[in-house]
């Protein structure tokens, strides 16, 4: 029996441990990139605030992390995502030009399609079926309040929010 020694061949990965480590590192990096892409596309995304249009709530150079899960969830089931009144939303700038800093706009939702919005003498009023005499959404908003500027009197069209 002494002459019948069985010799096992070394496995490829045992012969080349550096290659095994290199492939493992590559797969790890690819996995991190994939998970980062999925998270930033469907779960959350970070934005920098540019400009002071949302002061006293948001200031220039603030960083905002947006929860994209409700939007992704609605789109997954073929529905349009509709934010709540007072919610801060981020959307693509329809007038964006390459190289411009304002690719995305951050605003607070004030009114929905069919509602009338009036901004006059520093006061904001929204008129709808529930409030035919109008109401000020800032009264229900639990954040800093600022004098409203501008002169607006319009009915929000279908497919839009104010």
JSON list of C-alpha atoms in Angstrom, two decimals:
[
{"chain": "A", "resi": 1, "resn": "UNK", "atom": "CA", "xyz": [0.00, 0.00, 0.00]},
{"chain": "A", "resi": 2, "resn": "UNK", "atom": "CA", "xyz": [2.94, 2.31, 0.47]},
{"chain": "A", "resi": 3, "resn": "UNK", "atom": "CA", "xyz": [3.34, 2.67, -3.28]},
{"chain": "A", "resi": 4, "resn": "UNK", "atom": "CA", "xyz": [-0.24, 3.76, -3.80]},
{"chain": "A", "resi": 5, "resn": "UNK", "atom": "CA", "xyz": [0.01, 7.33, -2.51]},
{"chain": "A", "resi": 6, "resn": "UNK", "atom": "CA", "xyz": [-2.65, 9.53, -3.99]},
{"chain": "A", "resi": 7, "resn": "UNK", "atom": "CA", "xyz": [-1.47, 13.05, -4.74]},
{"chain": "A", "resi": 8, "resn": "UNK", "atom": "CA", "xyz": [-4.08, 15.78, -5.00]},
{"chain": "A", "resi": 9, "resn": "UNK", "atom": "CA", "xyz": [-3.58, 18.48, -7.51]},
{"chain": "A", "resi": 10, "resn": "UNK", "atom": "CA", "xyz": [-3.60, 22.00, -6.07]},
{"chain": "A", "resi": 11, "resn": "UNK", "atom": "CA", "xyz": [-6.80, 23.86, -6.86]},
{"chain": "A", "resi": 12, "resn": "UNK", "atom": "CA", "xyz": [-6.48, 26.81, -9.28]},
{"chain": "A", "resi": 13, "resn": "UNK", "atom": "CA", "xyz": [-7.34, 29.34, -6.56]},
{"chain": "A", "resi": 14, "resn": "UNK", "atom": "CA", "xyz": [-4.79, 27.76, -4.21]},
{"chain": "A", "resi": 15, "resn": "UNK", "atom": "CA", "xyz": [-2.12, 28.21, -6.87]},
{"chain": "A", "resi": 16, "resn": "UNK", "atom": "CA", "xyz": [-3.14, 31.85, -7.51]},
{"chain": "A", "resi": 17, "resn": "UNK", "atom": "CA", "xyz": [-4.26, 33.46, -4.25]},
{"chain": "A", "resi": 18, "resn": "UNK", "atom": "CA", "xyz": [-3.39, 36.97, -5.51]},
{"chain": "A", "resi": 19, "resn": "UNK", "atom": "CA", "xyz": [-5.77, 36.54, -8.46]},
{"chain": "A", "resi": 20, "resn": "UNK", "atom": "CA", "xyz": [-8.48, 35.31, -6.08]},
{"chain": "A", "resi": 21, "resn": "UNK", "atom": "CA", "xyz": [-8.00, 38.40, -3.89]},
{"chain": "A", "resi": 22, "resn": "UNK", "atom": "CA", "xyz": [-7.97, 40.71, -6.92]},
{"chain": "A", "resi": 23, "resn": "UNK", "atom": "CA", "xyz": [-11.25, 39.29, -8.26]},
{"chain": "A", "resi": 24, "resn": "UNK", "atom": "CA", "xyz": [-12.78, 39.50, -4.77]},
{"chain": "A", "resi": 25, "resn": "UNK", "atom": "CA", "xyz": [-11.75, 43.17, -4.52]},
{"chain": "A", "resi": 26, "resn": "UNK", "atom": "CA", "xyz": [-13.18, 43.90, -7.98]},
{"chain": "A", "resi": 27, "resn": "UNK", "atom": "CA", "xyz": [-16.51, 42.22, -7.08]},
{"chain": "A", "resi": 28, "resn": "UNK", "atom": "CA", "xyz": [-16.64, 44.17, -3.80]},
{"chain": "A", "resi": 29, "resn": "UNK", "atom": "CA", "xyz": [-16.06, 47.51, -5.58]},
{"chain": "A", "resi": 30, "resn": "UNK", "atom": "CA", "xyz": [-18.65, 46.64, -8.27]},
{"chain": "A", "resi": 31, "resn": "UNK", "atom": "CA", "xyz": [-21.14, 45.71, -5.51]},
{"chain": "A", "resi": 32, "resn": "UNK", "atom": "CA", "xyz": [-20.55, 49.02, -3.68]},
{"chain": "A", "resi": 33, "resn": "UNK", "atom": "CA", "xyz": [-21.05, 50.99, -6.91]},
{"chain": "A", "resi": 34, "resn": "UNK", "atom": "CA", "xyz": [-24.26, 49.05, -7.71]},
{"chain": "A", "resi": 35, "resn": "UNK", "atom": "CA", "xyz": [-25.71, 49.50, -4.20]},
{"chain": "A", "resi": 36, "resn": "UNK", "atom": "CA", "xyz": [-24.80, 53.22, -4.24]},
{"chain": "A", "resi": 37, "resn": "UNK", "atom": "CA", "xyz": [-26.54, 53.61, -7.61]},
{"chain": "A", "resi": 38, "resn": "UNK", "atom": "CA", "xyz": [-29.68, 51.84, -6.37]},
{"chain": "A", "resi": 39, "resn": "UNK", "atom": "CA", "xyz": [-29.77, 53.86, -3.11]},
{"chain": "A", "resi": 40, "resn": "UNK", "atom": "CA", "xyz": [-29.32, 57.24, -4.80]},
{"chain": "A", "resi": 41, "resn": "UNK", "atom": "CA", "xyz": [-31.77, 56.42, -7.60]},
{"chain": "A", "resi": 42, "resn": "UNK", "atom": "CA", "xyz": [-34.59, 54.90, -5.58]},
{"chain": "A", "resi": 43, "resn": "UNK", "atom": "CA", "xyz": [-34.13, 55.46, -1.83]},
{"chain": "A", "resi": 44, "resn": "UNK", "atom": "CA", "xyz": [-32.48, 58.80, -1.04]},
{"chain": "A", "resi": 45, "resn": "UNK", "atom": "CA", "xyz": [-30.52, 61.55, -2.69]},
{"chain": "A", "resi": 46, "resn": "UNK", "atom": "CA", "xyz": [-28.53, 64.50, -1.42]},
{"chain": "A", "resi": 47, "resn": "UNK", "atom": "CA", "xyz": [-28.76, 68.08, -2.70]},
{"chain": "A", "resi": 48, "resn": "UNK", "atom": "CA", "xyz": [-26.99, 71.34, -1.86]},
{"chain": "A", "resi": 49, "resn": "UNK", "atom": "CA", "xyz": [-29.16, 74.43, -1.40]},
{"chain": "A", "resi": 50, "resn": "UNK", "atom": "CA", "xyz": [-28.16, 77.26, -3.76]},
{"chain": "A", "resi": 51, "resn": "UNK", "atom": "CA", "xyz": [-29.81, 80.63, -3.21]},
{"chain": "A", "resi": 52, "resn": "UNK", "atom": "CA", "xyz": [-32.03, 82.03, -0.52]},
{"chain": "A", "resi": 53, "resn": "UNK", "atom": "CA", "xyz": [-35.55, 81.52, -1.89]},
{"chain": "A", "resi": 54, "resn": "UNK", "atom": "CA", "xyz": [-36.41, 79.04, 0.91]},
{"chain": "A", "resi": 55, "resn": "UNK", "atom": "CA", "xyz": [-35.01, 81.10, 3.82]},
{"chain": "A", "resi": 56, "resn": "UNK", "atom": "CA", "xyz": [-35.85, 80.88, 6.83]},
{"chain": "A", "resi": 57, "resn": "UNK", "atom": "CA", "xyz": [-36.43, 77.14, 6.31]},
{"chain": "A", "resi": 58, "resn": "UNK", "atom": "CA", "xyz": [-33.34, 76.37, 4.21]},
{"chain": "A", "resi": 59, "resn": "UNK", "atom": "CA", "xyz": [-30.23, 78.49, 3.80]},
{"chain": "A", "resi": 60, "resn": "UNK", "atom": "CA", "xyz": [-27.61, 78.65, 1.04]},
{"chain": "A", "resi": 61, "resn": "UNK", "atom": "CA", "xyz": [-25.05, 75.84, 1.35]},
{"chain": "A", "resi": 62, "resn": "UNK", "atom": "CA", "xyz": [-27.42, 73.68, 3.49]},
{"chain": "A", "resi": 63, "resn": "UNK", "atom": "CA", "xyz": [-27.38, 70.03, 2.52]},
{"chain": "A", "resi": 64, "resn": "UNK", "atom": "CA", "xyz": [-30.75, 68.31, 2.06]},
{"chain": "A", "resi": 65, "resn": "UNK", "atom": "CA", "xyz": [-31.23, 64.55, 2.00]},
{"chain": "A", "resi": 66, "resn": "UNK", "atom": "CA", "xyz": [-34.44, 63.67, 0.17]},
{"chain": "A", "resi": 67, "resn": "UNK", "atom": "CA", "xyz": [-36.41, 60.49, 0.81]},
{"chain": "A", "resi": 68, "resn": "UNK", "atom": "CA", "xyz": [-37.14, 59.13, -2.68]},
{"chain": "A", "resi": 69, "resn": "UNK", "atom": "CA", "xyz": [-38.82, 55.93, -1.46]},
{"chain": "A", "resi": 70, "resn": "UNK", "atom": "CA", "xyz": [-42.44, 57.21, -1.69]},
{"chain": "A", "resi": 71, "resn": "UNK", "atom": "CA", "xyz": [-41.82, 58.42, -5.25]},
{"chain": "A", "resi": 72, "resn": "UNK", "atom": "CA", "xyz": [-40.12, 55.15, -6.26]},
{"chain": "A", "resi": 73, "resn": "UNK", "atom": "CA", "xyz": [-42.90, 53.13, -4.63]},
{"chain": "A", "resi": 74, "resn": "UNK", "atom": "CA", "xyz": [-45.63, 55.09, -6.49]},
{"chain": "A", "resi": 75, "resn": "UNK", "atom": "CA", "xyz": [-43.82, 54.71, -9.83]},
{"chain": "A", "resi": 76, "resn": "UNK", "atom": "CA", "xyz": [-43.29, 50.97, -9.20]},
{"chain": "A", "resi": 77, "resn": "UNK", "atom": "CA", "xyz": [-47.08, 50.55, -9.07]},
{"chain": "A", "resi": 78, "resn": "UNK", "atom": "CA", "xyz": [-47.69, 52.87, -12.05]},
{"chain": "A", "resi": 79, "resn": "UNK", "atom": "CA", "xyz": [-49.08, 55.75, -9.99]},
{"chain": "A", "resi": 80, "resn": "UNK", "atom": "CA", "xyz": [-48.10, 59.39, -9.95]},
{"chain": "A", "resi": 81, "resn": "UNK", "atom": "CA", "xyz": [-46.61, 60.60, -6.67]},
{"chain": "A", "resi": 82, "resn": "UNK", "atom": "CA", "xyz": [-48.58, 63.48, -5.15]},
{"chain": "A", "resi": 83, "resn": "UNK", "atom": "CA", "xyz": [-46.88, 65.29, -2.25]},
{"chain": "A", "resi": 84, "resn": "UNK", "atom": "CA", "xyz": [-48.76, 66.69, 0.74]},
{"chain": "A", "resi": 85, "resn": "UNK", "atom": "CA", "xyz": [-49.39, 70.39, 1.29]},
{"chain": "A", "resi": 86, "resn": "UNK", "atom": "CA", "xyz": [-46.47, 71.95, 3.19]},
{"chain": "A", "resi": 87, "resn": "UNK", "atom": "CA", "xyz": [-44.05, 69.21, 2.12]},
{"chain": "A", "resi": 88, "resn": "UNK", "atom": "CA", "xyz": [-40.69, 70.33, 0.71]},
{"chain": "A", "resi": 89, "resn": "UNK", "atom": "CA", "xyz": [-40.05, 68.85, -2.71]},
{"chain": "A", "resi": 90, "resn": "UNK", "atom": "CA", "xyz": [-37.12, 68.78, -5.12]},
{"chain": "A", "resi": 91, "resn": "UNK", "atom": "CA", "xyz": [-37.78, 68.77, -8.86]},
{"chain": "A", "resi": 92, "resn": "UNK", "atom": "CA", "xyz": [-35.89, 69.30, -12.11]},
{"chain": "A", "resi": 93, "resn": "UNK", "atom": "CA", "xyz": [-35.63, 72.88, -13.28]},
{"chain": "A", "resi": 94, "resn": "UNK", "atom": "CA", "xyz": [-37.65, 73.10, -16.52]},
{"chain": "A", "resi": 95, "resn": "UNK", "atom": "CA", "xyz": [-35.42, 76.00, -17.66]},
{"chain": "A", "resi": 96, "resn": "UNK", "atom": "CA", "xyz": [-32.10, 74.28, -16.86]},
{"chain": "A", "resi": 97, "resn": "UNK", "atom": "CA", "xyz": [-29.17, 75.04, -19.14]},
{"chain": "A", "resi": 98, "resn": "UNK", "atom": "CA", "xyz": [-26.03, 72.89, -19.04]},
{"chain": "A", "resi": 99, "resn": "UNK", "atom": "CA", "xyz": [-23.45, 74.53, -16.80]},
{"chain": "A", "resi": 100, "resn": "UNK", "atom": "CA", "xyz": [-26.08, 76.34, -14.76]},
{"chain": "A", "resi": 101, "resn": "UNK", "atom": "CA", "xyz": [-26.05, 75.73, -10.98]},
{"chain": "A", "resi": 102, "resn": "UNK", "atom": "CA", "xyz": [-29.84, 75.41, -10.68]},
{"chain": "A", "resi": 103, "resn": "UNK", "atom": "CA", "xyz": [-30.44, 71.95, -12.17]},
{"chain": "A", "resi": 104, "resn": "UNK", "atom": "CA", "xyz": [-32.88, 71.14, -9.36]},
{"chain": "A", "resi": 105, "resn": "UNK", "atom": "CA", "xyz": [-35.31, 73.40, -7.51]},
{"chain": "A", "resi": 106, "resn": "UNK", "atom": "CA", "xyz": [-36.33, 73.03, -3.84]},
{"chain": "A", "resi": 107, "resn": "UNK", "atom": "CA", "xyz": [-39.75, 74.41, -2.88]},
{"chain": "A", "resi": 108, "resn": "UNK", "atom": "CA", "xyz": [-42.62, 73.90, -0.43]},
{"chain": "A", "resi": 109, "resn": "UNK", "atom": "CA", "xyz": [-46.00, 72.66, -1.76]},
{"chain": "A", "resi": 110, "resn": "UNK", "atom": "CA", "xyz": [-48.71, 75.33, -1.33]},
{"chain": "A", "resi": 111, "resn": "UNK", "atom": "CA", "xyz": [-51.64, 74.41, -3.62]},
{"chain": "A", "resi": 112, "resn": "UNK", "atom": "CA", "xyz": [-52.98, 71.69, -5.92]},
{"chain": "A", "resi": 113, "resn": "UNK", "atom": "CA", "xyz": [-54.80, 71.59, -9.29]},
{"chain": "A", "resi": 114, "resn": "UNK", "atom": "CA", "xyz": [-58.10, 73.46, -9.25]},
{"chain": "A", "resi": 115, "resn": "UNK", "atom": "CA", "xyz": [-57.21, 75.59, -6.22]},
{"chain": "A", "resi": 116, "resn": "UNK", "atom": "CA", "xyz": [-56.94, 79.35, -6.47]},
{"chain": "A", "resi": 117, "resn": "UNK", "atom": "CA", "xyz": [-53.82, 80.98, -5.03]},
{"chain": "A", "resi": 118, "resn": "UNK", "atom": "CA", "xyz": [-53.74, 84.67, -4.15]},
{"chain": "A", "resi": 119, "resn": "UNK", "atom": "CA", "xyz": [-50.63, 86.47, -2.94]},
{"chain": "A", "resi": 120, "resn": "UNK", "atom": "CA", "xyz": [-51.37, 90.09, -2.15]},
{"chain": "A", "resi": 121, "resn": "UNK", "atom": "CA", "xyz": [-50.02, 92.63, 0.36]},
{"chain": "A", "resi": 122, "resn": "UNK", "atom": "CA", "xyz": [-47.67, 90.04, 1.87]},
{"chain": "A", "resi": 123, "resn": "UNK", "atom": "CA", "xyz": [-50.45, 87.54, 2.54]},
{"chain": "A", "resi": 124, "resn": "UNK", "atom": "CA", "xyz": [-50.89, 84.09, 0.97]},
{"chain": "A", "resi": 125, "resn": "UNK", "atom": "CA", "xyz": [-54.43, 82.68, 0.60]},
{"chain": "A", "resi": 126, "resn": "UNK", "atom": "CA", "xyz": [-55.55, 79.40, -0.97]},
{"chain": "A", "resi": 127, "resn": "UNK", "atom": "CA", "xyz": [-59.17, 78.90, -2.04]},
{"chain": "A", "resi": 128, "resn": "UNK", "atom": "CA", "xyz": [-60.66, 75.42, -2.63]},
{"chain": "A", "resi": 129, "resn": "UNK", "atom": "CA", "xyz": [-63.89, 73.44, -2.15]},
{"chain": "A", "resi": 130, "resn": "UNK", "atom": "CA", "xyz": [-63.09, 72.80, 1.53]},
{"chain": "A", "resi": 131, "resn": "UNK", "atom": "CA", "xyz": [-62.24, 76.47, 2.15]},
{"chain": "A", "resi": 132, "resn": "UNK", "atom": "CA", "xyz": [-64.36, 78.66, -0.16]},
{"chain": "A", "resi": 133, "resn": "UNK", "atom": "CA", "xyz": [-63.47, 81.72, 1.95]},
{"chain": "A", "resi": 134, "resn": "UNK", "atom": "CA", "xyz": [-59.77, 80.82, 1.69]},
{"chain": "A", "resi": 135, "resn": "UNK", "atom": "CA", "xyz": [-57.08, 79.86, 4.18]},
{"chain": "A", "resi": 136, "resn": "UNK", "atom": "CA", "xyz": [-53.44, 80.63, 4.75]},
{"chain": "A", "resi": 137, "resn": "UNK", "atom": "CA", "xyz": [-51.40, 77.38, 4.48]},
{"chain": "A", "resi": 138, "resn": "UNK", "atom": "CA", "xyz": [-48.62, 79.04, 6.50]},
{"chain": "A", "resi": 139, "resn": "UNK", "atom": "CA", "xyz": [-50.88, 78.84, 9.58]},
{"chain": "A", "resi": 140, "resn": "UNK", "atom": "CA", "xyz": [-50.85, 75.03, 9.37]},
{"chain": "A", "resi": 141, "resn": "UNK", "atom": "CA", "xyz": [-47.15, 74.96, 8.47]},
{"chain": "A", "resi": 142, "resn": "UNK", "atom": "CA", "xyz": [-45.03, 74.22, 11.51]},
{"chain": "A", "resi": 143, "resn": "UNK", "atom": "CA", "xyz": [-41.88, 75.99, 10.42]},
{"chain": "A", "resi": 144, "resn": "UNK", "atom": "CA", "xyz": [-40.44, 79.47, 10.22]},
{"chain": "A", "resi": 145, "resn": "UNK", "atom": "CA", "xyz": [-42.83, 81.98, 8.71]},
{"chain": "A", "resi": 146, "resn": "UNK", "atom": "CA", "xyz": [-41.73, 84.74, 6.42]},
{"chain": "A", "resi": 147, "resn": "UNK", "atom": "CA", "xyz": [-43.49, 87.69, 4.83]},
{"chain": "A", "resi": 148, "resn": "UNK", "atom": "CA", "xyz": [-44.72, 86.58, 1.39]},
{"chain": "A", "resi": 149, "resn": "UNK", "atom": "CA", "xyz": [-43.76, 88.73, -1.57]},
{"chain": "A", "resi": 150, "resn": "UNK", "atom": "CA", "xyz": [-45.17, 89.00, -5.04]},
{"chain": "A", "resi": 151, "resn": "UNK", "atom": "CA", "xyz": [-48.55, 89.52, -6.62]},
{"chain": "A", "resi": 152, "resn": "UNK", "atom": "CA", "xyz": [-50.32, 86.34, -7.72]},
{"chain": "A", "resi": 153, "resn": "UNK", "atom": "CA", "xyz": [-53.95, 85.45, -8.46]},
{"chain": "A", "resi": 154, "resn": "UNK", "atom": "CA", "xyz": [-54.23, 82.21, -10.41]},
{"chain": "A", "resi": 155, "resn": "UNK", "atom": "CA", "xyz": [-56.00, 78.87, -10.50]},
{"chain": "A", "resi": 156, "resn": "UNK", "atom": "CA", "xyz": [-53.56, 75.98, -10.53]},
{"chain": "A", "resi": 157, "resn": "UNK", "atom": "CA", "xyz": [-53.96, 73.95, -13.77]},
{"chain": "A", "resi": 158, "resn": "UNK", "atom": "CA", "xyz": [-54.29, 70.16, -13.96]},
{"chain": "A", "resi": 159, "resn": "UNK", "atom": "CA", "xyz": [-50.97, 68.35, -13.68]},
{"chain": "A", "resi": 160, "resn": "UNK", "atom": "CA", "xyz": [-49.32, 71.18, -11.72]},
{"chain": "A", "resi": 161, "resn": "UNK", "atom": "CA", "xyz": [-48.79, 72.20, -8.11]},
{"chain": "A", "resi": 162, "resn": "UNK", "atom": "CA", "xyz": [-47.93, 75.60, -6.63]}
]
